[in-house]
Amino acid sequence: MRVCLFVAAIHLFAVAAPAFAQDQDPAFQLSAFGTLGLAGTDTHKVEFRRDNLQPAGAIDKPLGSVDTRLGVQLSSRLSDDFLATLQVVSKYRFDGTYRPDVMWACVTWSPTQNFSAKFGRLGIEMLPNWDFTNVGYTYPWVRPPVEAFFTITPAHIDGAELNQTLDLGPEASVTFKAFGGTASEKIPGILTPPLDLSGGPTYGFAVKPRWGGFRGRLTYSHFEIPRNFGGPVVATQNYLHAVAAQLHDPRLDAAADALNAKGVTGSTWSLGGSYEEGPLQVQGMVRRGTYSSFIFPDPTAGFFSLAYRFGRFQPFLTWSRIYSPRKAPPDLGLLPTLPGPVPAFMVGQMAQAANNLRADQFTWAGGVRWDFADTACLKFQVDRVHSNQSTGLWKVDDPTWNGKATVMSVTLDFILGGVR
Amino acid sequence: MSRSLRILAVMLLLGLAAVRADEPALVVVVNPGSGVASLSREQVADLFLGRARKLPSGLVAIPVEQQIPPEVRIRFYQYLAHLPMSAVRAYWARLYFSGQGQPPRMTQDAQETLGIVMANKGAIGVVEKDKTDPRVKVVLEIRGTEGL
C-alpha cells in the first residue's frame, strides 16, 4: 500500500511539475518543495527518529512520517531592496499530527551589495545548513546525519538576522551573520508533556568564509527554555520538597529545583566546511553543546560526508558520531537512606533523568541520489547504527535492544517553481 | 601499445578536439546603457549565483538565462563555477527556500533574452555568440572549448 502511494506520488509530481514550470512573475512567485519518504529498520525494539521534534519513529515496518514533508512558499520582490518570503511546512510534529507550521514569514532588506537584514519569523543557522534542512532536494542524503543534527534547539525564531559580507578578492569573501529573537515551537517530551520553547530568548552568530568551491562555517547559538516541564516532573518536585521539609534537608529542595526547565540555557558551537567543485562534494562539521542543567546532556557530535556525481547519479558515504558524557544527578541528601519503595523509586527517577537524553552512537551511511528529472530526485540510503546509549535519539520500546540497527530509507525529493 | 591502437587513440583525441572546437561560443551581454565595458568570469559568477546584486556601475542587476537550448546553461555554469546543473539547482534551492534570494529570470530562448537585455539597463544575459544582436553589448566571451 505504502509503495503504491509512493509510485502515485511520483506520477503526481510528473503531472504537477509543468504547471509550476511556467515562467512566473518574479514579483510574486509560488513554489513548493517536498519529500515523500519511507524508512524502516530491522528491529521493533526501538523507534528511529529523524529529530527531537518527532514523538514516534520507524520500526521494522516502513514508515512514511520520518522523512515526509511538504512546504509551500510565496515569494514577492517588493522592490529592488525588499524580498518577502512566506513558507509553510507540513511535517510530522510533536503532537503526532501534520498540522502546517509557518517556518518563514520574513522580509529581507538588502540596501547595499554586501549587507542584508531579515525581519520576522526566520529559520536560523543554529548549525551549518540548519536553515534549509527541510528541503531534501538541496543535499545528497535522505536526511542530514542524525547524530550531528539531532539537537534540543529551536529551528526558527521570531526576530531579526543581519548579514555583512566582506570581499577578500576574486572568489573569496567572508560573511558575518548575527541573529536574535524568541523561539516559537514545541518539542515532545519523553516522559513529560511537550516542552513549549515559545518565547525563549535565542541568539547567535556565524562566520562564513568562502574561497572558490570551499565554504566554511563557524556558528554559535544560545537559547533559554522559558517554561518548566509538566506532568510527572511536577509530582517528583512536589515529593522532593515535601521530604525536604519533613527532614529539614535543603539538598532535596535544591534537587527539586534542579528539575526546573525554566531558565535552563543551552549553547552550541559548531565548525563546519564544505567543498564542492565539479562532481565532487565533501562536507563535515563538529559541534559541542553545553546545557546548564543535569537533565540535558552536553553532546560533542559531528559528521563527514563524501559524494560524487556520475551524470545524474550521486553516490555518497557518510560517517557521523555523537557522544555525551554522563552527568551526575543532584545530591539527594537523606532520601536514599529512607526505607520503602517510594524513596527508592524517586532515586531511580533522578538517575534516569540524568541520562534520558544521553547519546553515544555512530553511524555509517551510504546511498545514492538519482536526479531522474531536473527538479526531482530519488534517494536510497542504508544506515548502519552502532549505539551504546542513545535514548535521546531513539525512542526505546524494549531495553534489551543490543544497540545495533540497520535503517533503510527511500525518498522522492522535489522542488516546484522558483528554481528551474 | 600496438601501432593500430596508437593510431586509434590519436584519431579519438583528434575527434574529441574537433567536437569541442565545434561548440558555439557563448557571450555575456548587457544593455549598452548599463555603463559596463567588460566583466570577469568571477564577476559574472557572482551575479548569476546571487552573490552580487549590482553591476559594477551600480545598477541593480537583472540576470537572465535561457532554457533552450539546454546546452547553453550547462556550459555556462560549468564555465562559471565548474558545477553541473543539478548542483546549481540545489545551490539555488538552498538560497531560495531560506529567503536569501531569487534565481535568475528564465527565458525561453536567445531572442527573449536579448529582448529583456535591450529593454532593461540592468539586465545581463548569456546567448550563443552567433545569435547576439548589435543592440546589446558583449562584456565576456566564452569560447567553444571553455565550459566543457
Coordinates of C-alpha atoms in Angstrom, one line a residue:
Chain A
M1 CA 0.0 0.0 0.0
R2 CA 2.7 2.4 1.0
V3 CA 4.8 1.5 -2.1
C4 CA 1.7 2.2 -4.2
L5 CA 1.3 5.6 -2.6
F6 CA 4.9 6.3 -3.3
V7 CA 4.5 5.4 -7.0
A8 CA 1.3 7.5 -7.2
A9 CA 3.3 10.4 -5.7
I10 CA 5.9 10.2 -8.4
H11 CA 3.1 10.3 -11.0
L12 CA 1.5 13.3 -9.3
F13 CA 4.9 15.1 -9.4
A14 CA 5.1 14.4 -13.2
V15 CA 1.6 15.9 -13.7
A16 CA 2.1 18.9 -11.4
A17 CA 5.6 19.9 -12.4
P18 CA 4.7 21.5 -15.7
A19 CA 2.2 23.8 -14.0
F20 CA 4.9 25.2 -11.8
A21 CA 7.4 25.4 -14.6
Q22 CA 5.6 28.3 -16.3
D23 CA 7.6 31.4 -16.1
Q24 CA 6.2 33.3 -13.1
D25 CA 6.3 37.0 -12.4
P26 CA 9.3 37.5 -10.2
A27 CA 7.2 40.0 -8.2
F28 CA 5.1 37.2 -6.9
Q29 CA 6.3 33.6 -7.1
L30 CA 4.5 30.5 -5.8
S31 CA 6.8 27.5 -5.2
A32 CA 6.9 24.2 -3.3
F33 CA 9.2 21.6 -2.1
G34 CA 8.7 18.2 -0.6
T35 CA 9.9 14.8 0.4
L36 CA 7.9 11.6 0.2
G37 CA 9.8 9.1 2.2
L38 CA 9.7 5.6 3.6
A39 CA 12.0 4.4 6.3
G40 CA 12.2 1.1 8.1
T41 CA 14.6 -0.7 10.4
D42 CA 15.4 -4.3 11.2
T43 CA 14.2 -4.1 14.8
H44 CA 11.0 -3.5 16.6
K45 CA 12.7 -2.7 19.9
V46 CA 13.5 0.9 19.2
E47 CA 11.9 3.6 17.0
F48 CA 14.2 5.6 14.6
R49 CA 13.5 9.3 14.7
R50 CA 14.9 12.0 12.4
D51 CA 14.9 14.7 15.0
N52 CA 13.7 15.5 18.5
L53 CA 10.5 17.1 17.2
Q54 CA 9.1 13.6 16.3
P55 CA 7.2 11.8 19.0
A56 CA 7.5 8.4 17.4
G57 CA 9.7 6.7 14.8
A58 CA 10.2 3.9 12.3
I59 CA 10.5 0.3 13.4
D60 CA 10.6 -2.9 11.2
K61 CA 7.7 -1.8 9.1
P62 CA 8.3 1.0 6.6
L63 CA 7.0 4.3 8.0
G64 CA 6.4 7.5 6.0
S65 CA 6.4 10.0 8.8
V66 CA 10.1 10.1 9.5
D67 CA 11.1 12.0 6.3
T68 CA 7.9 13.0 4.6
R69 CA 7.3 16.8 4.5
L70 CA 5.7 19.3 2.2
G71 CA 6.4 23.0 2.0
V72 CA 4.8 25.8 0.1
Q73 CA 6.5 29.2 -0.3
L74 CA 5.3 32.5 -1.6
S75 CA 8.0 35.0 -2.5
S76 CA 7.4 38.5 -3.5
R77 CA 10.0 41.0 -4.8
L78 CA 8.5 44.1 -3.2
S79 CA 11.2 46.4 -4.6
D80 CA 14.9 46.3 -5.6
D81 CA 15.8 46.2 -1.9
F82 CA 13.0 44.2 -0.4
L83 CA 12.1 40.5 -0.7
A84 CA 9.2 39.0 1.2
T85 CA 9.1 35.3 1.9
L86 CA 6.3 33.2 3.4
Q87 CA 6.9 29.5 3.9
V88 CA 4.5 26.9 5.4
V89 CA 5.7 23.4 6.1
S90 CA 3.7 20.3 7.0
K91 CA 5.6 17.5 8.6
Y92 CA 5.2 15.0 11.4
R93 CA 5.4 17.2 14.5
F94 CA 5.5 17.0 18.3
D95 CA 1.7 16.3 18.8
G96 CA 1.7 13.4 16.2
T97 CA -0.1 15.5 13.6
Y98 CA 0.9 17.1 10.3
R99 CA -0.5 20.5 11.1
P100 CA 1.3 23.0 8.9
D101 CA 3.6 25.4 10.7
V102 CA 4.8 28.8 9.5
M103 CA 8.6 28.4 9.1
W104 CA 9.4 31.6 7.4
A105 CA 7.4 34.8 7.3
C106 CA 10.0 37.5 6.8
V107 CA 11.1 40.5 4.8
T108 CA 14.7 40.6 3.5
W109 CA 16.1 44.0 3.1
S110 CA 19.3 44.4 1.0
P111 CA 20.1 48.1 0.8
T112 CA 23.7 47.5 -0.4
Q113 CA 25.6 44.9 -2.3
N114 CA 27.1 43.3 0.8
F115 CA 24.6 43.9 3.6
S116 CA 21.2 42.3 4.2
A117 CA 18.8 42.1 7.1
K118 CA 15.8 39.8 7.7
F119 CA 12.9 40.6 10.0
G120 CA 10.0 38.3 11.0
R121 CA 9.9 34.6 11.5
L122 CA 13.0 33.0 10.2
G123 CA 14.8 29.7 10.1
I124 CA 18.1 30.2 11.9
E125 CA 21.5 28.8 11.4
M126 CA 21.9 27.1 14.8
L127 CA 24.1 24.6 12.9
P128 CA 25.6 24.9 9.4
N129 CA 22.9 24.4 6.8
W130 CA 20.2 24.2 9.6
D131 CA 18.0 26.8 7.8
F132 CA 17.1 24.6 4.8
T133 CA 17.1 21.2 6.5
N134 CA 13.5 20.7 5.4
V135 CA 14.4 20.9 1.7
G136 CA 15.7 17.4 0.9
Y137 CA 16.4 18.4 -2.7
T138 CA 19.3 20.6 -1.5
Y139 CA 21.5 17.8 -0.1
P140 CA 22.6 14.3 -1.3
W141 CA 21.5 12.3 1.7
V142 CA 17.9 11.2 2.6
R143 CA 18.3 13.3 5.7
P144 CA 21.1 15.2 7.4
P145 CA 23.1 12.9 9.6
V146 CA 21.1 12.3 12.7
E147 CA 23.9 12.3 15.2
A148 CA 25.2 15.7 14.0
F149 CA 21.8 17.4 13.7
F150 CA 19.7 15.9 16.4
T151 CA 19.6 18.6 19.0
I152 CA 17.4 20.2 21.5
T153 CA 17.3 23.6 19.9
P154 CA 14.8 25.8 18.1
A155 CA 14.7 25.7 14.3
H156 CA 13.3 29.1 13.8
I157 CA 12.7 32.4 15.7
D158 CA 10.6 35.5 15.6
G159 CA 13.3 38.1 15.4
A160 CA 15.9 39.5 13.1
E161 CA 19.1 38.5 11.3
L162 CA 21.9 40.7 10.0
N163 CA 24.4 39.7 7.3
Q164 CA 27.5 41.6 6.2
T165 CA 29.9 40.3 3.6
L166 CA 33.5 41.4 3.1
D167 CA 35.0 40.8 -0.3
L168 CA 38.6 39.5 0.1
G169 CA 39.5 39.1 -3.6
P170 CA 38.5 37.1 -6.6
E171 CA 36.1 34.3 -5.5
A172 CA 36.9 34.9 -1.8
S173 CA 34.8 36.5 0.8
V174 CA 33.7 36.2 4.4
T175 CA 30.2 36.8 5.7
F176 CA 29.3 37.7 9.3
K177 CA 25.8 36.8 10.4
A178 CA 24.1 37.6 13.7
F179 CA 20.6 36.7 14.7
G180 CA 18.4 37.2 17.7
G181 CA 14.8 36.7 18.7
T182 CA 12.5 34.4 20.5
A183 CA 11.8 30.7 19.8
S184 CA 8.4 29.6 18.5
E185 CA 8.0 25.9 18.8
K186 CA 7.4 22.9 21.0
I187 CA 9.4 19.7 21.3
P188 CA 7.8 16.4 22.5
G189 CA 8.8 15.1 26.0
I190 CA 9.9 11.6 26.5
L191 CA 8.2 11.2 29.9
T192 CA 6.5 14.5 30.0
P193 CA 4.1 16.6 28.0
P194 CA 5.5 18.6 25.1
L195 CA 8.0 21.3 26.2
D196 CA 7.0 24.7 24.9
L197 CA 10.0 26.7 23.8
S198 CA 7.9 29.6 22.6
G199 CA 9.2 33.0 23.8
G200 CA 12.6 31.6 24.8
P201 CA 15.3 34.1 24.1
T202 CA 17.5 32.9 21.3
Y203 CA 20.6 34.5 19.7
G204 CA 23.7 33.6 17.9
F205 CA 26.2 34.4 15.1
A206 CA 28.0 32.8 12.2
V207 CA 31.2 33.5 10.4
K208 CA 31.2 32.1 6.8
P209 CA 34.3 32.3 4.7
R210 CA 34.2 31.4 1.0
W211 CA 37.1 30.7 -1.3
G212 CA 36.2 29.2 -4.7
G213 CA 34.4 26.0 -4.1
F214 CA 35.2 26.0 -0.3
R215 CA 32.7 27.2 2.2
G216 CA 33.4 27.3 5.9
R217 CA 31.0 27.8 8.8
L218 CA 31.7 28.8 12.4
T219 CA 28.5 29.2 14.4
Y220 CA 27.5 29.9 17.9
S221 CA 24.0 29.8 19.3
H222 CA 22.4 30.3 22.7
F223 CA 18.9 29.8 23.9
E224 CA 16.9 29.7 27.1
I225 CA 14.0 27.5 27.9
P226 CA 11.1 29.7 29.1
R227 CA 8.9 27.1 30.8
N228 CA 9.0 24.2 33.1
F229 CA 8.2 20.6 32.4
G230 CA 4.7 19.4 33.3
G231 CA 3.3 16.0 34.3
P232 CA 5.4 13.6 36.3
V233 CA 8.2 16.0 36.8
V234 CA 6.0 18.3 38.9
A235 CA 4.9 15.4 41.0
T236 CA 8.5 14.5 41.6
Q237 CA 9.4 18.0 42.5
N238 CA 6.4 18.2 45.0
Y239 CA 7.5 15.0 46.6
L240 CA 11.1 16.2 47.0
H241 CA 10.0 19.5 48.5
A242 CA 7.7 17.6 50.9
V243 CA 10.5 15.3 52.1
A244 CA 12.9 18.2 52.3
A245 CA 10.5 20.0 54.7
Q246 CA 10.0 16.8 56.7
L247 CA 13.7 16.1 57.1
H248 CA 14.9 19.7 57.1
D249 CA 17.2 18.8 54.3
P250 CA 17.8 21.7 51.9
R251 CA 19.7 19.5 49.5
L252 CA 16.4 17.9 48.5
D253 CA 14.9 21.4 47.8
A254 CA 17.9 22.1 45.6
A255 CA 17.4 18.7 43.9
A256 CA 13.8 19.6 43.2
D257 CA 14.8 22.9 41.8
A258 CA 17.3 21.2 39.5
L259 CA 14.4 19.6 37.7
N260 CA 13.2 23.0 36.6
A261 CA 13.5 23.5 32.8
K262 CA 12.6 27.2 33.0
G263 CA 15.8 29.3 32.9
V264 CA 17.9 26.4 31.6
T265 CA 20.3 27.7 28.9
G266 CA 21.9 25.8 26.0
S267 CA 24.8 26.9 23.9
T268 CA 26.3 25.3 20.8
W269 CA 29.5 25.9 19.0
S270 CA 30.0 24.4 15.6
L271 CA 32.7 24.4 13.0
G272 CA 31.9 23.1 9.5
G273 CA 33.0 23.2 6.0
S274 CA 32.2 22.0 2.5
Y275 CA 34.0 21.8 -0.8
E276 CA 32.1 21.5 -4.0
E277 CA 33.7 21.7 -7.4
G278 CA 32.8 19.7 -10.4
P279 CA 31.4 16.3 -9.5
L280 CA 32.9 16.2 -6.0
Q281 CA 31.2 17.3 -2.8
V282 CA 32.8 17.0 0.6
Q283 CA 31.4 18.3 3.8
G284 CA 31.8 17.9 7.5
M285 CA 31.0 19.5 10.8
V286 CA 31.8 19.2 14.5
R287 CA 29.7 20.7 17.3
R288 CA 29.8 21.0 21.0
G289 CA 26.7 21.8 23.1
T290 CA 26.6 22.7 26.8
Y291 CA 23.5 23.0 28.9
S292 CA 23.1 24.4 32.4
S293 CA 21.0 21.5 33.7
F294 CA 21.8 17.9 34.6
I295 CA 18.8 16.8 32.5
F296 CA 20.2 17.9 29.2
P297 CA 23.5 16.3 28.1
D298 CA 26.5 18.2 26.7
P299 CA 27.0 16.4 23.3
T300 CA 30.0 16.5 21.1
A301 CA 28.9 15.5 17.6
G302 CA 29.9 15.6 14.0
F303 CA 29.9 14.1 10.6
F304 CA 31.9 13.7 7.5
S305 CA 30.4 13.1 4.1
L306 CA 31.7 12.4 0.6
A307 CA 29.6 12.5 -2.5
Y308 CA 30.5 12.2 -6.2
R309 CA 28.3 12.8 -9.2
F310 CA 28.3 10.4 -12.2
G311 CA 25.9 12.2 -14.5
R312 CA 22.5 12.0 -12.9
F313 CA 23.7 9.6 -10.2
Q314 CA 25.4 10.8 -7.0
P315 CA 26.6 8.1 -4.6
F316 CA 27.5 9.2 -1.1
L317 CA 29.1 7.9 2.1
T318 CA 28.7 9.5 5.5
W319 CA 30.1 8.9 8.9
S320 CA 28.5 10.6 11.9
R321 CA 29.1 10.4 15.6
I322 CA 27.6 11.8 18.9
Y323 CA 28.9 11.4 22.4
S324 CA 27.6 13.0 25.5
P325 CA 29.3 12.2 28.8
R326 CA 27.3 11.2 31.8
K327 CA 26.1 13.9 34.1
A328 CA 25.7 13.3 37.8
P329 CA 22.2 13.7 39.3
P330 CA 21.9 16.3 42.1
D331 CA 22.7 15.4 45.7
L332 CA 19.6 13.7 47.1
G333 CA 20.7 14.2 50.7
L334 CA 19.0 11.8 53.1
L335 CA 16.5 10.4 50.5
P336 CA 18.4 7.2 49.6
T337 CA 18.6 6.3 53.3
L338 CA 14.8 6.3 53.7
P339 CA 13.0 3.0 53.8
G340 CA 10.2 1.9 51.5
P341 CA 9.7 1.7 47.7
V342 CA 8.8 5.3 47.0
P343 CA 12.2 6.9 48.0
A344 CA 14.0 4.2 46.1
F345 CA 11.8 4.8 43.1
M346 CA 12.5 8.6 43.3
V347 CA 16.2 8.0 43.5
G348 CA 15.9 5.9 40.3
Q349 CA 13.9 8.6 38.6
M350 CA 16.5 11.2 39.3
A351 CA 19.3 8.9 38.0
Q352 CA 17.2 8.2 34.9
A353 CA 16.6 11.9 34.3
A354 CA 20.3 12.5 34.2
N355 CA 20.7 10.0 31.3
N356 CA 17.4 10.1 29.5
L357 CA 18.7 12.3 26.7
R358 CA 22.3 11.0 26.6
A359 CA 23.7 9.7 23.4
D360 CA 26.7 7.6 22.5
Q361 CA 26.4 6.5 18.9
F362 CA 27.9 6.4 15.5
T363 CA 26.5 5.6 12.1
W364 CA 27.9 4.6 8.7
A365 CA 25.5 5.6 5.9
G366 CA 25.7 5.0 2.2
G367 CA 23.4 5.6 -0.6
V368 CA 22.7 7.1 -4.0
R369 CA 20.8 10.1 -5.3
W370 CA 19.3 9.8 -8.7
D371 CA 18.3 13.1 -10.4
F372 CA 15.7 11.5 -12.7
A373 CA 14.2 14.9 -13.5
D374 CA 15.5 18.4 -13.5
T375 CA 13.9 19.3 -10.2
A376 CA 13.3 15.9 -8.6
C377 CA 15.4 13.1 -7.4
L378 CA 15.0 9.7 -5.8
K379 CA 17.3 8.7 -3.0
F380 CA 18.1 5.4 -1.4
Q381 CA 20.1 5.1 1.8
V382 CA 21.2 2.5 4.2
D383 CA 22.3 3.4 7.7
R384 CA 24.2 1.0 9.9
V385 CA 23.9 2.3 13.5
H386 CA 26.1 1.4 16.5
S387 CA 24.7 2.7 19.7
N388 CA 25.9 2.4 23.2
Q389 CA 23.4 4.6 24.8
S390 CA 21.0 6.7 22.7
T391 CA 17.7 7.1 24.4
G392 CA 17.9 10.7 23.4
L393 CA 17.9 9.8 19.7
W394 CA 15.9 6.6 19.6
K395 CA 12.6 6.0 21.3
V396 CA 13.4 2.8 23.1
D397 CA 10.5 0.5 23.5
D398 CA 12.5 -2.5 24.7
P399 CA 15.6 -2.0 26.9
T400 CA 17.0 -5.4 25.7
W401 CA 18.0 -3.8 22.4
N402 CA 21.6 -4.5 21.6
G403 CA 22.3 -1.1 20.2
K404 CA 22.7 -2.2 16.6
A405 CA 20.3 -1.4 13.8
T406 CA 20.1 -1.0 10.1
V407 CA 17.8 1.7 8.7
M408 CA 16.8 1.6 5.1
S409 CA 15.2 4.6 3.5
V410 CA 13.9 5.8 0.2
T411 CA 12.7 9.2 -0.7
L412 CA 11.4 11.3 -3.5
D413 CA 12.5 14.9 -3.2
F414 CA 11.3 17.6 -5.4
I415 CA 11.1 21.4 -5.8
L416 CA 8.3 23.0 -7.9
G417 CA 8.6 26.6 -9.1
G418 CA 11.1 29.2 -8.0
V419 CA 14.2 27.3 -9.2
R420 CA 14.4 25.6 -12.6
Chain B
M1 CA 50.6 -0.5 -27.3
S2 CA 50.3 -1.7 -30.8
R3 CA 50.6 0.7 -33.8
S4 CA 46.9 0.3 -34.7
L5 CA 45.8 1.1 -31.1
R6 CA 48.1 4.2 -31.1
I7 CA 46.5 5.4 -34.4
L8 CA 43.0 4.8 -33.0
A9 CA 43.9 6.7 -29.8
V10 CA 45.2 9.7 -31.8
M11 CA 42.1 9.6 -34.0
L12 CA 39.8 9.6 -31.0
L13 CA 41.7 12.5 -29.4
L14 CA 41.5 14.5 -32.7
G15 CA 37.8 13.7 -33.0
L16 CA 37.2 14.9 -29.4
A17 CA 39.1 18.1 -30.1
A18 CA 37.0 18.6 -33.2
V19 CA 33.8 18.2 -31.3
R20 CA 35.0 20.7 -28.7
A21 CA 36.0 23.2 -31.3
D22 CA 32.6 22.9 -32.9
E23 CA 30.8 24.1 -29.8
P24 CA 29.5 27.6 -30.4
A25 CA 31.0 30.4 -28.4
L26 CA 28.7 32.0 -25.7
V27 CA 28.7 35.7 -24.9
V28 CA 27.5 37.5 -21.9
V29 CA 25.6 40.6 -22.9
V30 CA 24.4 43.7 -21.2
N31 CA 22.4 46.8 -22.2
P32 CA 24.7 49.5 -23.8
G33 CA 23.4 52.0 -21.3
S34 CA 24.5 49.9 -18.3
G35 CA 27.8 51.6 -18.0
V36 CA 29.6 48.3 -18.1
A37 CA 32.5 47.8 -20.6
S38 CA 33.6 44.3 -19.6
L39 CA 33.2 41.7 -16.8
S40 CA 35.5 39.0 -15.5
R41 CA 34.4 35.4 -15.0
E42 CA 34.3 35.9 -11.3
Q43 CA 32.1 39.0 -11.6
V44 CA 29.6 37.2 -13.9
A45 CA 29.6 34.2 -11.5
D46 CA 28.8 36.5 -8.6
L47 CA 25.9 38.0 -10.5
F48 CA 24.4 34.7 -11.7
L49 CA 24.9 32.8 -8.3
G50 CA 23.3 35.5 -6.2
R51 CA 26.4 36.7 -4.5
A52 CA 26.3 40.2 -6.1
R53 CA 23.1 42.2 -6.8
K54 CA 24.5 45.1 -8.7
L55 CA 26.6 45.7 -11.8
P56 CA 29.9 47.4 -11.3
S57 CA 28.3 50.6 -12.5
G58 CA 25.9 50.5 -9.5
L59 CA 22.7 49.5 -11.4
V60 CA 20.6 46.7 -9.8
A61 CA 21.4 43.6 -11.9
I62 CA 18.7 41.6 -13.6
P63 CA 20.3 38.3 -14.6
V64 CA 18.6 36.4 -17.3
E65 CA 19.3 32.9 -18.5
Q66 CA 17.7 30.9 -21.3
Q67 CA 16.1 27.5 -21.2
I68 CA 16.6 26.4 -24.8
P69 CA 18.9 25.0 -25.9
P70 CA 19.7 23.5 -22.5
E71 CA 23.4 23.1 -23.5
V72 CA 23.8 26.9 -23.1
R73 CA 23.0 26.8 -19.4
I74 CA 25.0 23.6 -18.9
R75 CA 28.2 25.1 -20.4
F76 CA 27.6 28.4 -18.8
Y77 CA 27.6 27.1 -15.3
Q78 CA 30.3 24.6 -16.0
Y79 CA 32.5 27.6 -17.1
L80 CA 31.4 29.9 -14.2
A81 CA 31.6 27.5 -11.3
H82 CA 32.6 24.1 -12.5
L83 CA 29.2 22.8 -11.4
P84 CA 26.7 20.6 -13.2
M85 CA 23.1 21.8 -13.5
S86 CA 21.8 19.5 -10.7
A87 CA 24.3 21.1 -8.3
V88 CA 23.3 24.6 -9.5
R89 CA 19.7 23.9 -8.9
A90 CA 20.4 22.5 -5.4
Y91 CA 22.5 25.6 -4.7
W92 CA 19.7 27.9 -5.7
A93 CA 17.1 25.9 -3.8
R94 CA 19.2 26.4 -0.6
L95 CA 19.2 30.2 -1.1
Y96 CA 15.6 30.5 -2.4
F97 CA 13.9 28.4 0.3
S98 CA 15.8 30.2 3.0
G99 CA 14.8 33.7 1.9
Q100 CA 18.2 34.6 0.6
G101 CA 17.4 35.5 -2.9
Q102 CA 15.7 34.6 -6.2
P103 CA 17.4 32.8 -9.1
P104 CA 18.0 34.4 -12.5
R105 CA 14.9 35.1 -14.5
M106 CA 14.3 32.3 -17.1
T107 CA 13.6 32.9 -20.8
Q108 CA 12.6 30.5 -23.5
D109 CA 15.4 31.3 -25.9
A110 CA 18.1 33.8 -27.1
Q111 CA 15.6 36.1 -28.7
E112 CA 13.7 36.6 -25.5
T113 CA 16.9 37.1 -23.5
L114 CA 18.1 39.8 -26.0
G115 CA 14.7 41.5 -25.8
I116 CA 14.9 41.7 -22.0
V117 CA 18.5 43.0 -22.1
M118 CA 17.6 45.6 -24.7
A119 CA 14.6 46.8 -22.6
N120 CA 16.4 46.9 -19.2
K121 CA 19.6 48.9 -18.4
G122 CA 20.5 46.5 -15.5
A123 CA 19.8 43.2 -17.4
I124 CA 22.6 40.8 -18.1
G125 CA 22.2 37.6 -20.1
V126 CA 24.0 34.8 -21.9
V127 CA 23.4 33.8 -25.5
E128 CA 25.1 31.9 -28.3
K129 CA 27.6 34.2 -30.0
D130 CA 26.1 33.8 -33.4
K131 CA 22.7 34.8 -32.1
T132 CA 23.7 38.1 -30.5
D133 CA 22.5 41.4 -31.6
P134 CA 24.4 44.7 -32.2
R135 CA 21.9 46.5 -30.0
V136 CA 23.4 44.8 -26.9
K137 CA 27.0 44.9 -25.6
V138 CA 29.2 41.9 -25.2
V139 CA 31.1 42.0 -21.9
L140 CA 32.5 38.5 -21.8
E141 CA 33.1 35.8 -24.3
I142 CA 33.2 32.1 -23.5
R143 CA 35.0 30.3 -26.3
G144 CA 33.8 27.0 -27.8
T145 CA 36.3 24.9 -25.8
E146 CA 35.5 26.6 -22.5
G147 CA 33.0 25.3 -20.1
L148 CA 33.3 21.7 -21.3

